[in-house]
Amino acid sequence: MLTSPFALACPTRRAMHSGRAIEDPIMGSVPVNELKQHIGKQVQLKGWLYNRRGSGKLLFLQFRDGTGIVQCVLGKADVPEPVFETAKRIGNESSIVITGTVKEDTRSTLGVEVLASDLAVIQEVHDYPIQITQDVPNIDKLLDQRHLWVRSRTPHAILRVRSEVVQAIRDFYYNKGFVLFDAPMFTPASCEGTSTLFEVPYFESTAYLSQSGQLYGEAGAMAFGKVVVFGPTFRAEKSKTRRHLTEFWMVEPECAFLELDGVMDLAEEQVRYVVARALDRCKEDLKVLERNTALLEQVTKPFPRVSYDDTQQLLQKLKAEYSTSSDPELQKLGKDILKGGLGDDLGAADETAIGLHYKQCVMIHRYPRHVKAFYMKKDPQNAERALCVDVIAPEGVGEIIGGSQREDSLEELLSQIEKHQIPMDSINWFVDLRRYGSVPHGGFGMGVERCVQWITGCQHVRETIPFPRTIYRLNP
RNA sequence: UCCGUGGUAGCUCAAUGGUAGAGCAUCCGACUGUUAAUCGGCAGGUUGCUGGUUCGAGUCCAGCCCGCGGAGCCA
């Protein structure tokens, strides 16, 4: 390790050989989240003024550098007069360099604070548009300032969790030997034949932004065995709910020789891995978000696997139960259960009720074929059912995963394509996969934002992506 | 697309049809241990737009614009 060329990149190692704590090799300063390793040392901090409290002779600067927030204390007697005057004057988000000594302090949540000896201003700011306030935030107004809002504590914590979730997903599939198989964003036509697509001029013709990489993933599975498609997808539906974005990220594993039970095993294992990793590595962020992790910790238990037909029974029971509840919210939920009637697709209320009942992730399998996509395999036990599964997350989050065993019979697939009126010339390449060495296979898609929404407890998925795109928001 | 709901100070919100208000932020001042600091003070407004009713409209009526929540669709 010591001879590794990467050793130079480790700030703590260099710090040990010098009286002056050295710097993060990238930002040229000591990151706030590593200050604890430098107690008693002099450090230089580069970043921004997050907030300030204090008195005429003692200032408390809340300093942030992207890795954390630390309190820097400036005593009027301890620094040159102009430095103190500057510290007193500059506004929030002024960019600054602070020099000082790291001190252990139990009053700080970080465990340390910095006794400042000097302060240099890179840019002085006086009119930062976002204020730190006890008011209940108006998310929409803050989203207008999203480019600045991402500096604030809450969005910062959520986006850190997102980063960890994405890395966990990549690690999970990489460690299992999956090949990353990128699907195109420009596609010739609808992959599933139902959703509304964004049209884009494409030279002399029209392209559509991909709403799923899955069909391409199937080509990959026949080439590599296990592949995973991971990228943004686009839906032009005019959905205005807290679960919808027009641009979102989806991870879509696809495996040859994987049948429905295997799809469920993989989905369960992946969700468990991702949630456990966020719980393990994002403790501080989840604390900032005041997330009660009790239900999240249930992911270690097996996910109940319930057939669609059994959910119909359950929902009838829950409808009767909730409708007579004294809680008005439950009563309303009860009213909305099975709104489409028996035998229809599950609605948002149905999913909420199921999540409420099981208080953990539930896998619902074998939906009616007519509510599902054309490429799903017909259940050999029941021609009216598809070999598919949705994973429903609890706490009102709803569907985070949709998957299935794919139709591997050429004849069945062709008849489905005809039934769904999908233009043959844009899908013929996909049918080739059933002409040349078709095998049983399957996979699923997980919405990254919905997963992050569940883990962080966000009210709305738009807070789980740096720059959300919704029907009425294209800026910033 | 449908249903619901909202638009007042930079932000969060008040205001029986009768002088446009508060808290926070900004700015000025006080304070040597603050933890979304506290205290005092100054300033801050075309009440989304257009029209109507009225002696008088933030408030009532009509139309429009722009959001938000939900449904459907989905991840």
XYZ file of C-alpha atoms (C1' of nucleotides) in Angstrom:
551
model
C 0.000 0.000 0.000
C 2.741 2.437 0.948
C 4.387 2.106 -2.417
C 1.127 2.555 -4.260
C 0.989 5.556 -6.551
C -2.396 6.266 -4.974
C -0.758 6.899 -1.600
C -0.078 10.488 -2.619
C -3.762 11.019 -2.979
C -4.389 10.247 0.676
C -4.441 13.478 2.662
C -4.322 11.806 6.063
C -1.047 10.093 5.298
C 0.677 13.290 4.282
C -0.772 15.040 7.292
C 1.106 12.755 9.629
C 4.468 13.995 8.362
C 3.855 17.672 8.743
C 2.996 20.057 11.543
C 0.626 21.787 9.190
C -2.242 19.593 8.100
C -2.088 19.209 4.379
C -4.674 19.433 1.778
C -7.139 17.492 -0.191
C -5.241 16.974 -3.468
C -8.224 18.106 -5.480
C -9.607 21.088 -3.581
C -6.316 22.115 -1.984
C -7.666 22.212 1.561
C -8.696 19.885 4.358
C -12.221 18.554 3.819
C -14.587 19.212 6.701
C -15.514 15.554 7.019
C -11.871 14.685 7.705
C -11.230 17.384 10.302
C -11.627 14.919 13.135
C -8.362 13.298 12.059
C -6.544 16.602 12.470
C -7.345 17.613 16.035
C -4.718 19.993 17.357
C -3.373 20.749 13.861
C -3.505 23.899 11.853
C -5.650 23.582 8.745
C -6.742 25.586 5.771
C -10.402 25.367 4.777
C -11.674 26.451 1.385
C -15.363 26.861 0.832
C -18.355 29.030 1.606
C -19.992 30.806 4.516
C -23.152 28.847 5.283
C -24.438 30.978 8.140
C -23.201 33.212 10.931
C -24.102 33.780 14.543
C -22.291 35.713 17.189
C -21.744 38.793 19.222
C -19.735 41.962 19.052
C -16.582 40.222 20.113
C -17.094 36.579 19.177
C -18.256 35.250 15.824
C -19.440 31.760 14.921
C -19.077 31.140 11.218
C -20.841 28.065 9.892
C -18.453 27.041 7.176
C -19.305 24.529 4.455
C -17.114 22.959 1.814
C -19.402 20.357 0.274
C -18.288 17.552 2.553
C -19.852 18.992 5.681
C -20.430 22.032 7.823
C -18.099 23.049 10.631
C -18.289 25.917 13.074
C -15.341 28.302 12.980
C -14.884 30.544 15.995
C -13.345 33.997 15.650
C -12.486 35.868 18.827
C -12.038 39.583 18.336
C -8.854 39.444 20.381
C -7.436 36.493 18.455
C -7.416 37.834 14.901
C -6.320 41.099 13.283
C -8.994 43.805 13.449
C -9.657 43.875 9.642
C -10.154 40.105 9.609
C -12.751 40.325 12.346
C -14.517 43.199 10.608
C -14.598 41.218 7.368
C -15.991 38.137 9.087
C -18.675 40.281 10.651
C -19.644 41.852 7.331
C -19.677 39.155 4.645
C -23.000 37.543 3.712
C -24.027 33.923 3.391
C -22.387 31.989 0.558
C -19.411 34.318 0.344
C -16.508 32.181 -0.848
C -13.745 32.154 1.744
C -10.516 30.555 2.908
C -10.193 30.034 6.653
C -7.003 29.179 8.482
C -7.254 27.879 12.010
C -6.667 25.153 14.532
C -8.885 22.090 14.873
C -10.305 21.704 18.369
C -12.285 18.854 19.817
C -15.670 20.113 20.979
C -18.465 17.951 22.294
C -21.049 20.690 21.723
C -20.651 20.265 17.974
C -22.442 17.430 16.171
C -19.268 17.016 14.140
C -17.233 16.630 17.328
C -14.826 19.396 16.305
C -14.721 23.089 15.615
C -12.059 25.355 14.191
C -10.463 28.189 16.108
C -9.843 30.608 13.254
C -6.682 32.676 13.035
C -7.200 34.096 9.569
C -9.898 34.565 6.962
C -9.456 35.477 3.304
C -12.387 36.381 1.087
C -12.463 35.111 -2.496
C -15.801 36.716 -3.275
C -17.950 38.744 -0.944
C -21.696 38.123 -1.248
C -24.530 40.125 0.261
C -27.733 39.113 -1.430
C -27.874 35.315 -1.515
C -31.467 34.562 -2.513
C -32.023 31.498 -0.340
C -32.361 32.036 3.360
C -32.006 29.671 6.242
C -35.382 29.811 7.877
C -37.740 27.924 10.112
C -40.571 28.454 7.639
C -42.038 25.404 5.989
C -40.318 25.531 2.623
C -42.221 26.094 -0.584
C -40.568 23.431 -2.704
C -41.601 24.989 -5.977
C -40.062 28.385 -5.188
C -36.893 26.668 -4.058
C -36.804 24.602 -7.246
C -36.667 27.864 -9.196
C -33.352 28.323 -7.365
C -32.355 24.676 -7.639
C -28.871 25.605 -8.862
C -28.316 27.286 -5.484
C -30.657 25.214 -3.344
C -28.473 22.109 -3.803
C -26.042 23.824 -1.415
C -28.526 23.651 1.452
C -28.545 20.949 4.079
C -31.621 18.935 3.117
C -31.131 18.694 -0.666
C -27.471 18.066 -0.023
C -28.274 15.052 2.188
C -30.822 13.646 -0.275
C -28.455 13.921 -3.222
C -25.681 12.261 -1.249
C -28.008 9.330 -0.647
C -28.788 9.268 -4.357
C -25.098 9.133 -5.147
C -24.649 6.207 -2.761
C -27.688 4.405 -4.171
C -26.380 4.717 -7.722
C -22.948 3.473 -6.701
C -24.530 0.576 -4.793
C -26.488 -0.397 -7.894
C -23.366 -0.345 -10.037
C -21.391 -2.354 -7.489
C -24.189 -4.887 -7.059
C -24.301 -5.760 -10.740
C -20.572 -5.460 -11.297
C -19.895 -7.882 -8.433
C -22.378 -10.344 -9.910
C -20.614 -10.342 -13.255
C -23.210 -8.349 -15.197
C -22.020 -6.487 -18.265
C -23.047 -2.835 -18.517
C -24.939 -2.624 -21.787
C -25.932 0.927 -22.661
C -29.132 1.417 -24.600
C -29.658 4.319 -27.013
C -31.611 7.435 -26.043
C -32.781 8.037 -29.613
C -35.136 5.255 -30.609
C -37.203 4.656 -33.722
C -40.549 4.124 -31.919
C -42.238 3.115 -28.731
C -40.710 0.148 -26.945
C -43.873 -0.744 -25.098
C -46.441 0.730 -27.371
C -48.387 2.500 -24.642
C -46.596 5.467 -23.114
C -46.393 8.840 -24.751
C -42.977 9.568 -26.191
C -41.018 12.754 -26.686
C -40.539 13.418 -30.374
C -37.235 14.785 -31.582
C -36.413 15.939 -35.113
C -33.781 13.562 -36.432
C -32.366 14.827 -39.719
C -34.965 13.927 -42.343
C -37.088 11.858 -39.972
C -38.341 11.685 -36.379
C -36.728 10.015 -33.399
C -38.233 9.345 -29.981
C -36.493 9.607 -26.634
C -36.211 6.198 -25.036
C -38.780 5.291 -22.427
C -37.008 2.042 -21.561
C -33.774 0.351 -22.507
C -35.274 -3.033 -21.955
C -35.676 -4.318 -25.514
C -32.035 -3.477 -26.146
C -31.205 -5.180 -22.854
C -32.770 -8.357 -24.205
C -30.414 -8.213 -27.179
C -27.572 -7.817 -24.699
C -28.729 -10.772 -22.605
C -28.587 -13.017 -25.671
C -25.047 -11.786 -26.317
C -23.573 -11.591 -22.804
C -25.926 -13.645 -20.630
C -26.263 -11.107 -17.830
C -26.453 -7.422 -18.693
C -27.641 -4.289 -17.020
C -28.885 -1.149 -18.746
C -28.531 1.965 -16.635
C -29.411 5.429 -17.818
C -32.018 8.132 -18.140
C -35.430 7.452 -19.624
C -38.155 9.790 -20.803
C -41.915 9.762 -20.507
C -44.067 12.458 -22.063
C -47.139 11.602 -20.019
C -48.714 14.637 -18.400
C -48.475 13.122 -14.957
C -48.611 15.543 -12.062
C -48.013 13.443 -8.994
C -45.270 13.158 -6.426
C -44.119 9.915 -8.057
C -43.558 11.166 -11.601
C -40.835 12.898 -13.561
C -40.599 13.265 -17.324
C -36.905 12.389 -17.158
C -35.753 9.774 -14.681
C -33.075 7.141 -14.216
C -33.776 3.479 -14.470
C -31.651 0.404 -13.862
C -32.718 -2.549 -15.969
C -31.007 -5.918 -15.492
C -31.785 -8.583 -18.093
C -30.645 -12.210 -17.949
C -30.764 -15.189 -20.241
C -32.276 -18.312 -18.674
C -33.808 -16.277 -15.840
C -37.434 -17.227 -15.205
C -40.009 -15.428 -13.085
C -38.913 -16.828 -9.724
C -35.348 -15.871 -10.549
C -36.443 -12.352 -11.521
C -38.089 -12.035 -8.106
C -34.985 -13.375 -6.353
C -32.768 -10.878 -8.175
C -35.086 -7.926 -7.515
C -35.320 -8.788 -3.833
C -31.587 -9.209 -3.447
C -30.863 -5.954 -5.279
C -33.324 -3.869 -3.267
C -31.983 -5.379 -0.065
C -28.396 -4.611 -1.043
C -29.084 -1.019 -2.070
C -31.157 -0.149 1.004
C -28.739 -1.835 3.394
C -25.866 0.052 1.849
C -27.612 3.411 2.169
C -28.484 2.626 5.784
C -24.886 1.710 6.448
C -23.089 4.505 4.623
C -25.534 7.421 4.775
C -26.273 7.494 8.495
C -25.408 11.166 8.841
C -27.502 12.162 5.835
C -30.499 10.177 7.043
C -30.116 11.852 10.415
C -30.166 15.285 8.766
C -33.341 14.192 6.983
C -34.812 12.970 10.286
C -35.664 9.723 8.556
C -37.187 7.046 10.751
C -35.482 3.963 9.370
C -37.596 1.345 11.184
C -39.441 0.143 8.082
C -36.342 0.404 5.900
C -34.616 -2.034 8.195
C -37.306 -4.584 7.395
C -35.683 -5.194 3.982
C -33.524 -7.893 5.565
C -36.682 -10.007 5.897
C -37.962 -11.982 2.893
C -40.385 -9.974 0.732
C -43.862 -11.504 0.719
C -44.726 -12.855 -2.749
C -48.408 -12.409 -3.399
C -50.225 -13.302 -6.571
C -52.394 -10.657 -8.196
C -55.431 -12.862 -7.630
C -54.691 -12.993 -3.899
C -54.330 -9.192 -3.758
C -57.891 -8.863 -5.010
C -59.132 -10.801 -1.986
C -56.883 -8.836 0.340
C -57.942 -5.489 -1.114
C -61.615 -6.323 -0.699
C -60.943 -7.040 2.938
C -58.860 -3.860 3.404
C -61.488 -1.766 1.632
C -64.155 -2.922 4.080
C -61.834 -2.431 7.016
C -60.540 1.058 6.111
C -63.895 2.400 4.937
C -65.276 2.077 8.456
C -62.152 3.482 10.097
C -62.430 6.514 12.369
C -59.271 7.941 10.759
C -60.501 10.151 7.886
C -57.375 9.457 5.846
C -57.821 5.717 6.104
C -61.464 6.174 5.288
C -60.583 8.026 2.101
C -58.021 5.361 1.243
C -60.662 2.699 1.772
C -62.936 4.504 -0.638
C -60.243 4.610 -3.324
C -59.274 0.938 -3.062
C -60.268 -1.167 -6.079
C -61.485 1.940 -7.850
C -61.117 0.228 -11.211
C -63.125 -2.731 -9.949
C -61.982 -6.309 -9.504
C -59.665 -7.607 -12.206
C -58.275 -4.220 -13.175
C -54.715 -2.939 -12.773
C -53.735 -1.851 -9.273
C -54.129 1.890 -8.659
C -52.140 4.170 -6.372
C -54.546 3.611 -3.470
C -54.317 -0.159 -3.885
C -50.534 -0.026 -3.686
C -50.615 2.252 -0.646
C -53.033 -0.086 1.106
C -50.900 -3.140 0.355
C -47.793 -1.343 1.639
C -49.677 -0.303 4.753
C -50.827 -3.854 5.345
C -47.451 -5.576 4.974
C -45.257 -2.692 6.262
C -42.401 -3.836 4.011
C -41.641 -4.458 0.346
C -44.153 -6.771 -1.313
C -43.829 -8.574 -4.631
C -47.047 -8.919 -6.575
C -46.873 -11.367 -9.433
C -49.000 -12.652 -12.311
C -51.106 -9.600 -13.210
C -53.802 -9.831 -15.890
C -52.130 -9.814 -19.268
C -54.268 -7.023 -20.667
C -52.858 -4.438 -18.240
C -49.244 -5.333 -18.950
C -46.744 -4.893 -21.772
C -46.766 -6.951 -24.953
C -43.391 -8.632 -24.386
C -44.333 -10.347 -21.115
C -44.651 -14.118 -21.199
C -48.042 -15.719 -20.904
C -48.485 -17.761 -17.721
C -48.661 -21.396 -18.919
C -50.996 -22.134 -15.971
C -53.439 -19.359 -16.895
C -53.622 -17.699 -20.304
C -55.188 -14.602 -18.742
C -52.134 -13.931 -16.579
C -48.621 -12.663 -17.366
C -45.420 -13.914 -15.758
C -44.613 -10.537 -14.271
C -43.871 -8.959 -10.931
C -44.097 -5.496 -9.389
C -42.262 -4.608 -6.215
C -44.329 -2.308 -4.016
C -42.447 -0.277 -1.407
C -44.265 0.630 1.799
C -44.902 4.082 3.309
C -46.999 5.216 0.367
C -44.133 5.038 -2.133
C -45.763 2.350 -4.271
C -44.229 0.613 -7.262
C -40.453 0.867 -7.432
C -39.856 -2.115 -9.700
C -41.668 -3.663 -12.622
C -40.347 -6.823 -14.203
C -41.233 -10.027 -15.979
C -40.204 -13.170 -17.716
C -40.224 -12.274 -21.397
C -42.193 -13.968 -24.124
C -39.636 -16.248 -25.773
C -41.922 -17.907 -28.322
C -41.731 -16.370 -31.800
C -45.368 -17.116 -32.567
C -46.713 -15.702 -29.298
C -44.604 -12.575 -29.625
C -45.729 -11.942 -33.189
C -49.348 -12.269 -32.191
C -48.836 -9.825 -29.293
C -47.137 -7.320 -31.594
C -50.070 -7.522 -33.948
C -52.576 -7.212 -31.116
C -50.856 -4.096 -29.781
C -50.565 -2.676 -33.304
C -46.838 -2.109 -33.060
C -45.321 -1.214 -36.450
C -43.341 -4.239 -37.569
C -40.557 -2.351 -39.335
C -39.427 -0.679 -36.106
C -39.575 -3.851 -34.018
C -38.383 -6.477 -36.484
C -34.863 -6.452 -35.023
C -36.369 -7.387 -31.655
C -38.280 -10.280 -33.179
C -34.940 -11.529 -34.553
C -33.998 -12.340 -30.944
C -36.756 -15.015 -31.062
C -35.676 -16.242 -34.463
C -32.045 -16.898 -33.610
C -31.513 -18.896 -30.443
C -34.424 -17.803 -28.296
C -34.206 -18.889 -24.647
C -36.282 -18.228 -21.552
C -35.144 -14.908 -20.069
C -36.288 -12.075 -17.899
C -35.432 -8.906 -16.039
C -36.866 -5.823 -14.420
C -36.578 -2.057 -14.221
C -36.145 -0.052 -11.042
C -36.755 3.682 -10.898
C -33.768 5.211 -9.142
C -35.664 8.267 -7.951
C -38.483 6.238 -6.438
C -35.964 4.102 -4.628
C -34.198 7.212 -3.297
C -37.573 8.711 -2.428
C -38.363 5.708 -0.292
C -34.965 5.612 1.427
C -34.893 9.331 2.176
C -38.583 9.646 2.970
C -38.994 12.521 0.493
C -42.503 13.675 -0.205
C -41.783 14.063 -3.900
C -39.401 12.369 -6.352
C -38.410 15.737 -7.750
C -36.214 16.262 -4.688
C -34.248 13.088 -5.415
C -32.582 14.270 -8.642
C -30.369 17.352 -8.996
C -32.435 19.029 -11.695
C -35.922 17.520 -11.905
C -37.901 17.632 -15.118
C -41.653 17.641 -14.800
C -44.420 18.657 -17.135
C -44.153 22.314 -16.074
C -40.502 22.495 -15.146
C -37.663 22.653 -17.637
C -35.626 25.255 -15.717
C -33.072 25.657 -14.365
C -57.376 15.440 -20.263
C -60.436 15.426 -15.652
C -61.220 16.723 -10.306
C -59.544 19.754 -6.271
C -56.778 23.940 -4.607
C -53.927 28.356 -4.615
C -51.461 33.330 -6.428
C -50.748 39.616 -0.841
C -43.300 42.441 1.097
C -37.204 38.717 -0.855
C -39.451 34.089 2.061
C -43.696 31.955 5.189
C -48.408 33.708 6.045
C -52.560 37.219 8.181
C -56.269 40.929 6.976
C -66.277 41.069 8.371
C -66.558 45.062 1.446
C -63.892 50.420 4.973
C -56.093 53.452 6.353
C -52.018 46.804 3.568
C -50.191 43.682 8.714
C -46.821 40.083 11.384
C -42.591 36.713 11.761
C -38.110 35.652 9.271
C -34.364 37.590 5.704
C -31.836 42.319 4.034
C -29.778 47.018 6.186
C -28.203 49.835 10.967
C -27.108 48.997 16.189
C -26.162 45.799 21.027
C -24.107 41.347 23.000
C -17.342 36.637 24.442
C -20.281 30.275 23.646
C -24.097 30.911 19.787
C -26.439 25.903 17.837
C -32.273 27.301 12.002
C -28.857 32.473 18.258
C -31.189 36.544 20.918
C -32.585 41.852 21.668
C -33.589 47.031 19.610
C -34.421 49.967 15.172
C -34.913 51.497 9.775
C -36.745 50.158 5.266
C -39.654 47.124 2.409
C -46.363 46.647 -1.655
C -49.122 47.944 -9.264
C -52.482 42.188 -3.435
C -51.076 37.157 -10.806
C -53.564 39.894 -15.350
C -57.995 42.223 -17.685
C -62.712 43.861 -17.088
C -67.241 44.351 -14.023
C -70.483 45.343 -9.403
C -69.927 49.209 -5.444
C -69.463 55.688 -2.487
C -65.411 52.197 -1.571
C -62.570 45.630 -3.838
C -56.808 41.991 -1.405
C -61.964 40.537 -0.257
C -67.768 39.903 -4.478
C -68.614 38.476 -10.072
C -66.684 37.030 -15.149
C -62.736 35.765 -18.265
C -57.626 34.773 -18.738
C -52.489 33.487 -17.083
C -49.305 30.651 -13.907
C -48.452 27.076 -10.099
C -49.515 23.065 -6.619
C -52.053 18.327 -5.071
C -54.603 14.077 -6.894
C -56.619 10.671 -10.828
C -55.361 8.099 -15.297
C -50.527 6.194 -17.246
C -46.298 4.324 -15.364
C -40.680 3.388 -12.650
